[in-house]
Coordinates of N, CA and C in Angstrom, one line a residue:
M1 N 14.1 72.6 40.0 CA 14.8 71.1 39.8 C 14.0 70.7 41.3
R2 N 14.1 71.7 42.3 CA 13.4 71.1 43.6 C 12.3 70.6 43.8
G3 N 11.4 71.4 42.7 CA 9.9 70.9 42.8 C 9.8 69.6 42.2
L4 N 10.8 69.4 40.6 CA 10.6 68.3 39.8 C 11.2 66.8 40.8
W5 N 12.1 67.4 41.8 CA 12.5 66.4 42.9 C 11.3 65.7 43.6
K6 N 10.7 66.8 44.1 CA 9.4 67.0 45.2 C 8.2 66.1 44.3
A7 N 7.9 66.6 43.1 CA 7.0 65.6 42.5 C 7.3 63.8 42.2
F8 N 8.8 63.7 42.0 CA 9.1 62.5 41.9 C 8.7 61.8 42.8
W9 N 9.1 62.0 44.0 CA 9.0 61.2 45.2 C 7.5 61.5 45.8
S10 N 6.7 62.3 45.5 CA 5.1 62.6 46.1 C 4.5 61.2 45.6
P11 N 3.8 61.5 47.0 CA 3.2 59.4 46.8 C 1.6 59.9 45.8
T12 N 1.6 58.8 45.9 CA 0.4 58.8 44.8 C -0.8 58.2 45.7
S13 N -1.5 57.2 45.7 CA -2.8 57.0 46.6 C -2.2 55.5 47.6
R14 N -1.0 55.2 46.9 CA -0.4 54.4 48.0 C 1.3 54.4 48.0
F15 N 1.8 54.6 46.7 CA 3.3 54.8 46.5 C 3.5 55.8 45.9
S16 N 5.0 56.3 46.2 CA 5.2 57.4 45.8 C 5.8 57.2 44.1
V17 N 5.8 58.5 43.0 CA 5.8 58.1 41.7 C 7.4 57.2 41.8
G18 N 8.2 57.8 43.0 CA 9.9 57.1 42.4 C 9.8 55.5 42.8
A19 N 9.0 55.5 43.8 CA 9.2 54.0 43.9 C 8.7 53.1 43.0
V20 N 7.2 53.6 42.5 CA 6.5 52.7 41.2 C 7.8 52.8 40.4
M21 N 8.3 54.2 40.2 CA 9.4 53.8 38.9 C 10.7 52.9 39.2
I22 N 11.2 52.7 40.4 CA 12.5 52.1 41.0 C 12.0 50.6 40.9
V23 N 10.6 50.1 41.3 CA 10.1 49.0 41.2 C 10.2 47.9 40.1
G24 N 9.5 49.0 39.1 CA 9.1 48.7 38.1 C 10.3 48.7 37.1
G25 N 11.4 49.6 37.2 CA 12.8 49.1 36.5 C 13.3 48.2 37.1
I26 N 13.6 47.7 38.2 CA 13.9 46.5 38.5 C 13.1 45.2 38.0
A27 N 12.1 45.4 37.8 CA 11.0 44.1 37.3 C 11.5 44.4 35.8
G28 N 11.7 45.6 35.3 CA 12.1 45.1 33.6 C 13.3 44.5 33.6
I29 N 14.4 44.8 34.6 CA 15.8 44.2 34.4 C 15.2 42.4 34.7
I30 N 15.2 42.3 35.4 CA 14.8 40.7 35.9 C 13.9 40.1 34.5
F31 N 12.9 40.5 33.8 CA 12.3 40.4 33.0 C 13.2 40.7 31.8
W32 N 13.6 41.3 31.6 CA 14.8 41.5 30.4 C 15.8 40.5 30.5
G33 N 16.5 40.2 31.3 CA 17.6 39.1 31.6 C 17.1 37.9 31.4
G34 N 15.8 37.4 32.1 CA 14.9 36.1 31.9 C 14.7 35.9 30.6
F35 N 14.1 36.9 30.1 CA 13.5 36.7 28.4 C 15.4 36.6 27.6
N36 N 16.3 37.4 28.0 CA 17.5 37.0 27.0 C 18.0 35.9 27.3
T37 N 18.1 35.3 28.6 CA 18.5 34.2 28.8 C 17.9 33.1 28.2
F38 N 16.4 33.0 28.0 CA 15.4 32.3 27.2 C 16.0 32.3 26.1
M39 N 16.2 33.1 25.0 CA 16.7 33.4 23.5 C 18.0 32.8 23.6
E40 N 19.2 33.4 24.3 CA 20.3 32.6 24.3 C 20.5 30.7 24.3
Y41 N 19.5 30.3 25.4 CA 19.2 29.2 25.4 C 18.6 28.4 24.0
T42 N 17.6 29.0 23.1 CA 17.4 28.5 22.6 C 18.5 28.5 21.0
N43 N 19.5 29.0 21.3 CA 20.5 29.4 20.4 C 21.5 28.2 20.4
T44 N 21.4 27.4 21.6 CA 22.5 25.8 21.8 C 22.2 25.0 21.1
L45 N 23.1 24.7 20.6 CA 23.0 23.1 20.1 C 22.2 22.3 20.8
E46 N 22.1 21.8 21.9 CA 21.3 21.1 22.5 C 19.8 21.3 22.3
F47 N 19.5 22.5 22.3 CA 18.0 22.7 22.2 C 17.8 22.7 20.4
C48 N 18.7 22.8 19.5 CA 18.3 22.7 18.4 C 17.9 21.2 17.9
V49 N 18.6 20.5 18.6 CA 18.5 18.8 18.5 C 17.9 18.4 19.6
S50 N 17.0 19.3 20.3 CA 16.0 18.2 21.1 C 15.0 17.6 20.5
C51 N 14.4 17.8 19.2 CA 13.5 17.0 18.5 C 13.9 15.5 17.9
H52 N 13.3 14.7 17.6 CA 13.5 13.7 17.3 C 14.5 13.5 15.7
E53 N 13.1 14.1 15.0 CA 13.8 14.1 13.6 C 15.0 15.2 13.4
M54 N 15.0 16.2 13.8 CA 16.5 17.3 14.0 C 17.9 16.1 14.4
E55 N 17.7 15.3 15.7 CA 18.8 14.7 16.2 C 18.7 13.2 15.2
Q56 N 17.9 12.6 14.9 CA 18.2 11.5 14.0 C 18.3 12.0 12.4
K57 N 18.3 13.0 12.4 CA 18.8 13.7 10.5 C 19.7 14.5 10.7
V58 N 19.4 15.9 10.7 CA 20.2 16.9 10.2 C 21.5 16.9 11.2
Y59 N 21.3 16.6 12.9 CA 22.5 16.6 13.2 C 23.4 15.5 13.3
K60 N 23.1 14.0 12.9 CA 23.8 13.4 12.3 C 24.7 14.0 11.1
E61 N 24.2 14.5 10.3 CA 24.8 14.9 8.9 C 25.6 16.1 9.3
Y62 N 25.5 16.8 10.1 CA 26.1 18.0 10.5 C 27.3 17.5 11.3
K63 N 27.3 16.3 12.2 CA 28.5 15.7 13.0 C 29.6 15.1 11.7
K64 N 29.2 15.0 10.7 CA 30.2 14.5 10.1 C 31.1 15.9 8.8
S65 N 30.3 17.1 9.3 CA 31.1 18.1 8.2 C 31.8 19.0 8.7
V66 N 32.7 19.4 8.1 CA 33.8 20.3 8.6 C 33.8 21.5 9.5
H67 N 32.1 21.8 9.5 CA 31.4 23.1 10.7 C 31.6 22.1 12.0
Y68 N 31.0 20.9 12.1 CA 31.7 20.2 13.4 C 32.7 19.8 14.0
S69 N 33.6 19.4 12.7 CA 35.2 19.0 13.2 C 36.1 19.3 12.1
N70 N 37.2 20.0 12.5 CA 38.2 20.8 11.8 C 39.3 20.4 12.2
P71 N 40.7 20.4 11.7 CA 41.9 20.7 12.1 C 41.9 21.7 13.0
S72 N 41.4 22.9 12.7 CA 41.4 24.1 13.4 C 40.9 24.0 15.1
G73 N 39.6 23.0 15.1 CA 38.8 23.0 16.4 C 37.9 24.0 16.3
V74 N 37.6 24.8 15.5 CA 36.8 25.7 15.6 C 35.4 25.0 15.1
R75 N 33.9 24.9 16.1 CA 33.0 24.4 15.7 C 31.7 25.6 15.4
A76 N 31.4 25.6 14.7 CA 30.0 26.3 14.4 C 28.3 25.6 14.4
I77 N 28.2 25.7 15.2 CA 27.1 25.3 15.4 C 25.3 25.7 14.7
C78 N 24.3 25.3 15.2 CA 23.0 25.7 14.3 C 23.1 26.9 14.0
S79 N 22.7 27.5 15.2 CA 22.4 29.3 15.2 C 23.8 30.2 14.6
D80 N 24.6 29.5 14.6 CA 25.8 30.4 13.8 C 25.6 30.3 12.5
C81 N 25.2 29.7 12.2 CA 24.3 29.5 10.2 C 23.0 29.7 10.2
H82 N 22.2 30.2 11.2 CA 20.7 29.9 10.6 C 20.3 31.1 11.6
V83 N 20.8 31.5 12.5 CA 20.5 32.9 13.7 C 21.3 33.8 13.2
P84 N 20.4 35.3 13.2 CA 21.3 36.6 13.3 C 21.8 36.6 14.2
K85 N 23.0 37.3 14.6 CA 23.5 38.0 15.8 C 23.1 39.4 16.5
E86 N 22.8 40.0 15.4 CA 22.2 41.5 15.7 C 20.8 41.1 16.5
W87 N 20.5 42.4 17.3 CA 19.3 41.9 18.1 C 17.7 41.8 17.3
G88 N 17.9 42.8 16.0 CA 16.4 43.2 15.8 C 16.0 41.7 14.6
P89 N 17.1 41.4 13.9 CA 17.2 40.5 12.8 C 16.7 39.3 13.7
K90 N 17.6 39.0 15.1 CA 17.6 38.0 15.5 C 16.2 37.6 15.9
M91 N 15.2 38.8 16.4 CA 13.9 38.5 16.9 C 12.8 38.1 15.6
I92 N 13.3 38.8 14.8 CA 12.6 38.9 13.5 C 12.9 36.7 13.0
R93 N 13.8 36.2 13.2 CA 14.0 35.2 13.0 C 13.5 34.1 13.9
K94 N 13.5 34.5 15.5 CA 13.0 33.4 16.1 C 11.4 33.6 16.2
I95 N 10.8 35.0 15.7 CA 9.0 34.9 15.1 C 8.7 33.8 14.3
K96 N 9.9 34.0 13.2 CA 9.7 33.2 12.4 C 9.5 31.3 12.6
A97 N 10.5 31.3 13.4 CA 10.5 30.1 14.2 C 9.2 29.1 14.1
S98 N 8.7 30.2 15.0 CA 7.4 29.9 15.5 C 6.4 28.9 14.7
N99 N 6.7 29.5 13.5 CA 6.0 28.9 12.3 C 6.5 27.3 12.4
E100 N 7.6 27.2 12.6 CA 8.2 25.5 12.4 C 7.7 24.7 13.6
L101 N 7.6 26.0 15.1 CA 7.1 24.7 16.0 C 6.1 24.5 15.5
L102 N 4.9 25.6 15.0 CA 3.6 25.6 14.9 C 3.5 24.0 14.0
H103 N 4.0 23.8 13.0 CA 4.0 22.5 12.0 C 4.5 21.3 12.8
K104 N 5.4 21.4 14.1 CA 5.8 20.6 14.4 C 4.8 19.6 15.4
V105 N 4.0 20.8 16.1 CA 2.6 20.6 17.3 C 1.7 20.3 16.1
L106 N 1.2 20.5 14.8 CA 0.0 20.1 14.1 C 0.8 18.5 13.5
G107 N 1.8 18.3 13.6 CA 2.5 17.1 13.0 C 2.9 16.8 11.4
T108 N 3.2 17.8 10.8 CA 3.7 18.3 9.6 C 4.9 17.4 9.3
I109 N 6.2 17.5 10.4 CA 7.5 17.5 10.4 C 7.8 16.5 11.6
D110 N 6.7 16.0 12.3 CA 7.2 15.2 13.7 C 8.0 14.3 13.5
T111 N 8.4 13.6 12.5 CA 8.9 12.2 12.4 C 9.9 12.3 11.5
P112 N 10.9 11.1 11.4 CA 12.0 11.6 10.5 C 11.9 11.7 9.1
E113 N 10.6 10.6 9.1 CA 10.1 10.2 7.4 C 9.1 11.4 6.9
K114 N 8.7 12.4 7.6 CA 8.0 13.1 7.4 C 9.0 14.0 7.3
F115 N 10.1 14.2 7.7 CA 10.8 15.5 7.8 C 11.5 15.1 6.8
E116 N 11.7 13.7 5.8 CA 12.4 13.5 4.8 C 12.2 14.0 3.7
A117 N 10.6 13.7 3.7 CA 9.4 14.0 2.6 C 9.6 15.5 2.4
K118 N 9.9 16.5 3.2 CA 9.8 17.6 3.1 C 11.0 18.8 2.6
R119 N 12.0 17.6 2.9 CA 13.2 18.1 3.3 C 14.0 19.3 1.9
F120 N 13.3 18.9 0.5 CA 13.4 19.9 -0.2 C 12.9 21.0 -0.4
Q121 N 12.0 21.4 0.4 CA 11.0 22.4 0.4 C 11.8 23.0 1.4
L122 N 11.9 22.5 2.9 CA 12.6 23.1 4.1 C 13.9 23.8 3.2
A123 N 15.0 22.8 2.3 CA 16.3 23.3 1.8 C 15.8 24.6 1.3
K124 N 15.1 24.6 0.0 CA 14.9 25.8 -0.4 C 14.8 27.0 0.3
N125 N 13.6 26.6 1.2 CA 13.4 27.8 2.0 C 14.6 28.8 2.9
V126 N 15.5 27.7 3.0 CA 16.7 27.8 4.1 C 17.7 29.0 2.8
W127 N 18.0 28.0 1.3 CA 18.9 28.8 0.9 C 18.2 30.2 0.4
A128 N 16.9 30.4 0.0 CA 16.6 31.6 -0.4 C 16.6 32.5 0.5
A129 N 16.6 32.2 2.0 CA 16.6 33.4 3.0 C 18.3 33.7 2.8
M130 N 19.3 32.8 2.3 CA 20.4 33.3 2.6 C 20.9 34.1 1.5
E131 N 20.4 33.6 0.2 CA 20.6 34.3 -1.3 C 19.9 35.6 -0.8
A132 N 19.0 36.2 0.2 CA 18.5 37.2 0.0 C 19.5 38.2 0.9
N133 N 19.5 37.6 2.1 CA 20.7 38.5 3.1 C 21.8 38.3 2.8
D134 N 22.5 37.7 1.2 CA 23.8 37.9 0.7 C 24.5 36.5 1.8
S135 N 24.2 35.8 2.0 CA 24.7 34.8 3.2 C 25.5 35.4 4.2
H136 N 24.3 36.0 5.2 CA 25.3 37.2 6.2 C 25.7 36.4 7.1
E137 N 25.1 35.3 7.9 CA 25.5 34.4 9.0 C 26.6 33.8 8.7
C138 N 26.9 33.3 7.3 CA 28.6 32.6 6.6 C 29.6 33.7 6.4
R139 N 29.2 35.0 6.5 CA 29.9 35.7 6.7 C 30.2 36.5 7.8
N140 N 29.5 36.1 9.1 CA 30.2 36.6 10.3 C 31.7 35.6 10.7
C141 N 31.8 34.5 9.7 CA 33.0 34.0 9.9 C 33.9 34.2 8.9
H142 N 33.5 34.2 7.6 CA 34.0 33.9 6.4 C 33.9 35.1 6.0
D143 N 35.0 35.6 4.9 CA 35.1 36.9 4.7 C 36.2 36.5 3.2
Y144 N 35.7 37.1 2.1 CA 36.8 37.1 1.0 C 37.9 37.7 1.3
G145 N 38.3 39.1 1.9 CA 39.0 39.9 2.3 C 40.3 39.3 3.2
A146 N 39.5 38.4 3.7 CA 40.6 37.7 4.9 C 41.2 36.4 4.5
M147 N 41.0 35.8 3.0 CA 41.3 34.4 2.5 C 42.6 34.7 1.9
H148 N 43.4 33.4 2.5 CA 44.8 33.5 1.6 C 44.6 32.7 0.5
W149 N 44.7 33.3 -0.3 CA 44.3 32.2 -1.7 C 45.6 31.3 -2.0
E150 N 47.2 31.7 -2.0 CA 48.1 30.8 -2.0 C 48.4 29.6 -0.9
K151 N 47.4 29.6 0.3 CA 47.5 28.6 1.1 C 45.9 27.8 1.0
Q152 N 45.2 28.0 0.0 CA 44.2 27.0 -0.7 C 44.0 26.3 -1.2
R153 N 43.9 25.0 -1.4 CA 43.7 24.1 -2.6 C 43.9 24.9 -4.0
R154 N 44.5 24.4 -5.1 CA 44.5 25.2 -6.1 C 43.4 25.4 -6.4
R155 N 42.4 24.2 -7.1 CA 40.9 24.3 -7.5 C 40.3 25.0 -6.7
S156 N 40.2 25.0 -5.4 CA 39.5 25.9 -4.2 C 39.6 27.5 -4.5
S157 N 40.8 27.7 -4.6 CA 41.2 29.1 -5.0 C 41.1 29.6 -6.3
E158 N 41.1 28.8 -7.2 CA 40.7 29.3 -8.6 C 38.9 29.6 -8.8
K159 N 38.4 29.4 -7.8 CA 36.9 29.2 -7.7 C 36.6 30.4 -7.2
M160 N 37.1 30.2 -6.0 CA 36.9 31.3 -4.9 C 37.1 32.6 -5.2
Q161 N 38.4 32.8 -6.3 CA 38.2 34.0 -6.5 C 37.3 34.2 -7.7
V162 N 37.4 33.5 -8.6 CA 36.2 33.6 -9.6 C 34.5 34.1 -8.7
A163 N 34.8 33.2 -8.2 CA 33.1 33.7 -6.7 C 33.3 35.4 -6.6
Y164 N 34.4 35.5 -6.0 CA 34.7 37.1 -5.6 C 34.7 37.8 -6.6
K165 N 35.1 37.7 -7.8 CA 35.2 38.5 -9.0 C 33.9 39.0 -9.3
E166 N 33.0 37.6 -9.2 CA 31.5 37.9 -9.8 C 30.8 38.0 -8.6
K167 N 30.9 38.4 -7.6 CA 30.2 38.7 -6.3 C 29.1 37.8 -5.9
K168 N 29.6 36.7 -6.1 CA 29.0 35.4 -5.8 C 28.6 35.2 -3.9
T169 N 27.1 35.0 -3.3 CA 27.3 34.5 -2.4 C 27.2 33.4 -1.7
C170 N 27.9 32.7 -0.7 CA 28.2 31.9 -0.3 C 27.3 30.7 -0.6
I171 N 26.0 30.7 -0.2 CA 25.2 30.0 -0.5 C 24.7 29.2 -2.3
E172 N 25.5 29.9 -2.7 CA 25.4 29.6 -4.4 C 26.1 28.5 -4.8
C173 N 27.1 28.0 -4.5 CA 28.1 27.0 -4.7 C 28.3 26.2 -2.9
H174 N 27.7 26.4 -1.9 CA 27.9 25.4 -1.1 C 26.7 25.0 0.0
K175 N 26.0 24.7 -1.6 CA 24.5 23.7 -0.9 C 24.8 22.3 -0.4
G176 N 25.1 22.2 0.8 CA 24.6 20.5 1.2 C 26.6 20.8 2.0
I177 N 26.9 22.0 2.7 CA 28.1 22.0 3.3 C 27.9 21.1 4.4
A178 N 26.8 21.5 4.9 CA 26.7 20.9 6.7 C 25.6 19.5 6.6
H179 N 24.8 19.5 5.5 CA 23.4 18.4 5.5 C 23.5 17.7 4.2
N180 N 22.8 16.9 4.2 CA 23.2 15.8 2.8 C 21.9 16.7 2.1
L181 N 22.3 16.6 0.6 CA 21.5 17.4 -0.1 C 20.1 16.9 -0.3
P182 N 19.1 17.3 -0.7 CA 18.0 16.2 -0.7 C 18.3 15.8 -2.5
A183 N 17.1 14.8 -2.5 CA 17.1 14.0 -3.6 C 17.1 15.0 -5.0
E184 N 16.0 15.5 -5.0 CA 15.7 16.5 -6.1 C 16.8 17.6 -6.1
A185 N 17.5 18.1 -5.4 CA 18.4 19.0 -5.5 C 19.7 18.4 -6.3
M186 N 19.9 16.9 -5.6 CA 20.9 16.0 -6.7 C 20.6 15.7 -8.2
A187 N 19.2 15.7 -8.0 CA 18.9 15.4 -9.5 C 19.1 16.4 -10.5
Q188 N 18.7 18.1 -9.9 CA 18.8 19.1 -10.6 C 20.4 18.9 -10.7
E189 N 21.5 19.3 -10.0 CA 22.8 19.2 -10.3 C 23.2 18.6 -11.6
E190 N 22.8 17.2 -11.6 CA 22.9 16.4 -12.6 C 22.5 16.9 -14.0
D191 N 21.7 17.1 -13.9 CA 20.8 17.7 -15.1 C 21.4 19.0 -15.9
D192 N 22.4 19.6 -14.9 CA 23.0 21.0 -15.5 C 24.5 20.6 -15.7
V193 N 24.9 19.4 -15.3 CA 26.3 19.3 -15.5 C 26.0 19.0 -17.3
P194 N 27.4 19.5 -18.0 CA 27.1 19.4 -19.1 C 28.0 17.9 -19.7
A195 N 27.1 16.6 -21.1 CA 27.8 16.2 -20.9 C 29.4 15.8 -21.4
R196 N 30.1 15.0 -20.3 CA 31.4 14.6 -20.9 C 31.8 14.5 -22.1
P197 N 32.7 15.3 -23.4 CA 33.0 14.3 -24.5 C 33.3 13.0 -24.7
A198 N 33.0 12.1 -25.4 CA 33.5 10.7 -25.8 C 35.0 10.5 -25.8
V199 N 35.2 9.3 -24.8 CA 36.7 9.1 -24.9 C 37.0 8.2 -26.1
D200 N 38.1 8.5 -26.9 CA 39.0 7.8 -27.6 C 39.5 6.4 -27.4
P201 N 39.1 6.1 -27.4 CA 39.9 4.5 -26.9 C 40.9 4.2 -27.2
Q202 N 41.6 4.9 -28.8 CA 42.6 4.8 -29.6 C 43.5 5.8 -28.7
A203 N 43.1 6.9 -28.0 CA 43.9 7.7 -27.8 C 44.9 7.5 -26.4
A204 N 46.2 7.8 -26.5 CA 47.2 7.2 -25.6 C 46.7 7.7 -24.2
P205 N 47.1 6.9 -23.4 CA 46.5 7.1 -21.8 C 47.3 8.3 -20.8
K206 N 46.9 9.4 -20.3 CA 47.5 10.0 -19.9 C 48.4 9.6 -18.9
P207 N 49.9 10.0 -19.0 CA 50.7 9.6 -17.5 C 50.3 10.0 -16.2
L208 N 50.4 8.8 -15.1 CA 49.9 8.9 -13.9 C 51.1 9.7 -13.5
K209 N 50.4 10.7 -12.5 CA 51.2 11.6 -11.7 C 51.4 10.3 -10.0
S210 N 52.9 11.0 -9.8 CA 52.8 10.6 -8.3 C 52.0 11.7 -7.3
M211 N 51.8 11.2 -6.2 CA 51.0 11.7 -4.9 C 51.5 12.9 -4.9
D212 N 52.7 13.3 -4.6 CA 53.6 14.3 -4.3 C 53.2 15.4 -5.4
K213 N 53.7 15.1 -6.9 CA 53.1 16.0 -7.5 C 51.6 16.3 -7.4
F214 N 50.8 15.6 -7.1 CA 49.0 16.0 -7.5 C 49.4 16.9 -6.4
L215 N 49.9 16.5 -5.4 CA 49.4 17.5 -4.0 C 49.8 19.1 -4.3
E216 N 51.2 18.9 -4.8 CA 51.7 20.3 -5.1 C 50.7 20.9 -6.5
E217 N 50.1 20.4 -7.2 CA 49.6 20.9 -8.2 C 47.8 21.3 -7.4
E218 N 47.6 20.9 -6.3 CA 46.6 21.0 -6.0 C 46.6 22.3 -4.5

């Protein structure tokens, strides 16, 4: 043990091994602190909407959504939905995001108009990623096991319980929850909706319900 301690502090051509390791350790801590601080900065809402097309398009849509303003006052920002919290997956997501920055530099989506033209493809990429990881980022806040079915609106409760039993993932039903659906996606949804049966003009009209009765059923 004494020999190991002596070797640890024995000098090299200029510095002892121990001094080199201590200085290296301090430098590593400073580097890691700076790197982690920058990573956290890239997760802020201000950073995410700092480019023109984000600020003019998706940010305005997001500000009208329940994720931005709601009765409970809990706000989910961009990184809560689009960046994993776990370190490894977070780094992978950041590396993939560098491709988005590349296309920004190349001018692929450097204007709101170009972004709108690419919106459907960009949305499909996000939806595919969310389906692949079972809407992992959504489940950081939402969990079937924590849902109070009786306190949900009737139709919402029915649909959520069906989704729970069928093991559906969040994004299957909640596309467009924070941003406008692309026109192409809306057209597809309309094609998928079955035609309603024709209404018999001779049929007696259904009695009107009071708002209180309607809310009770909901």
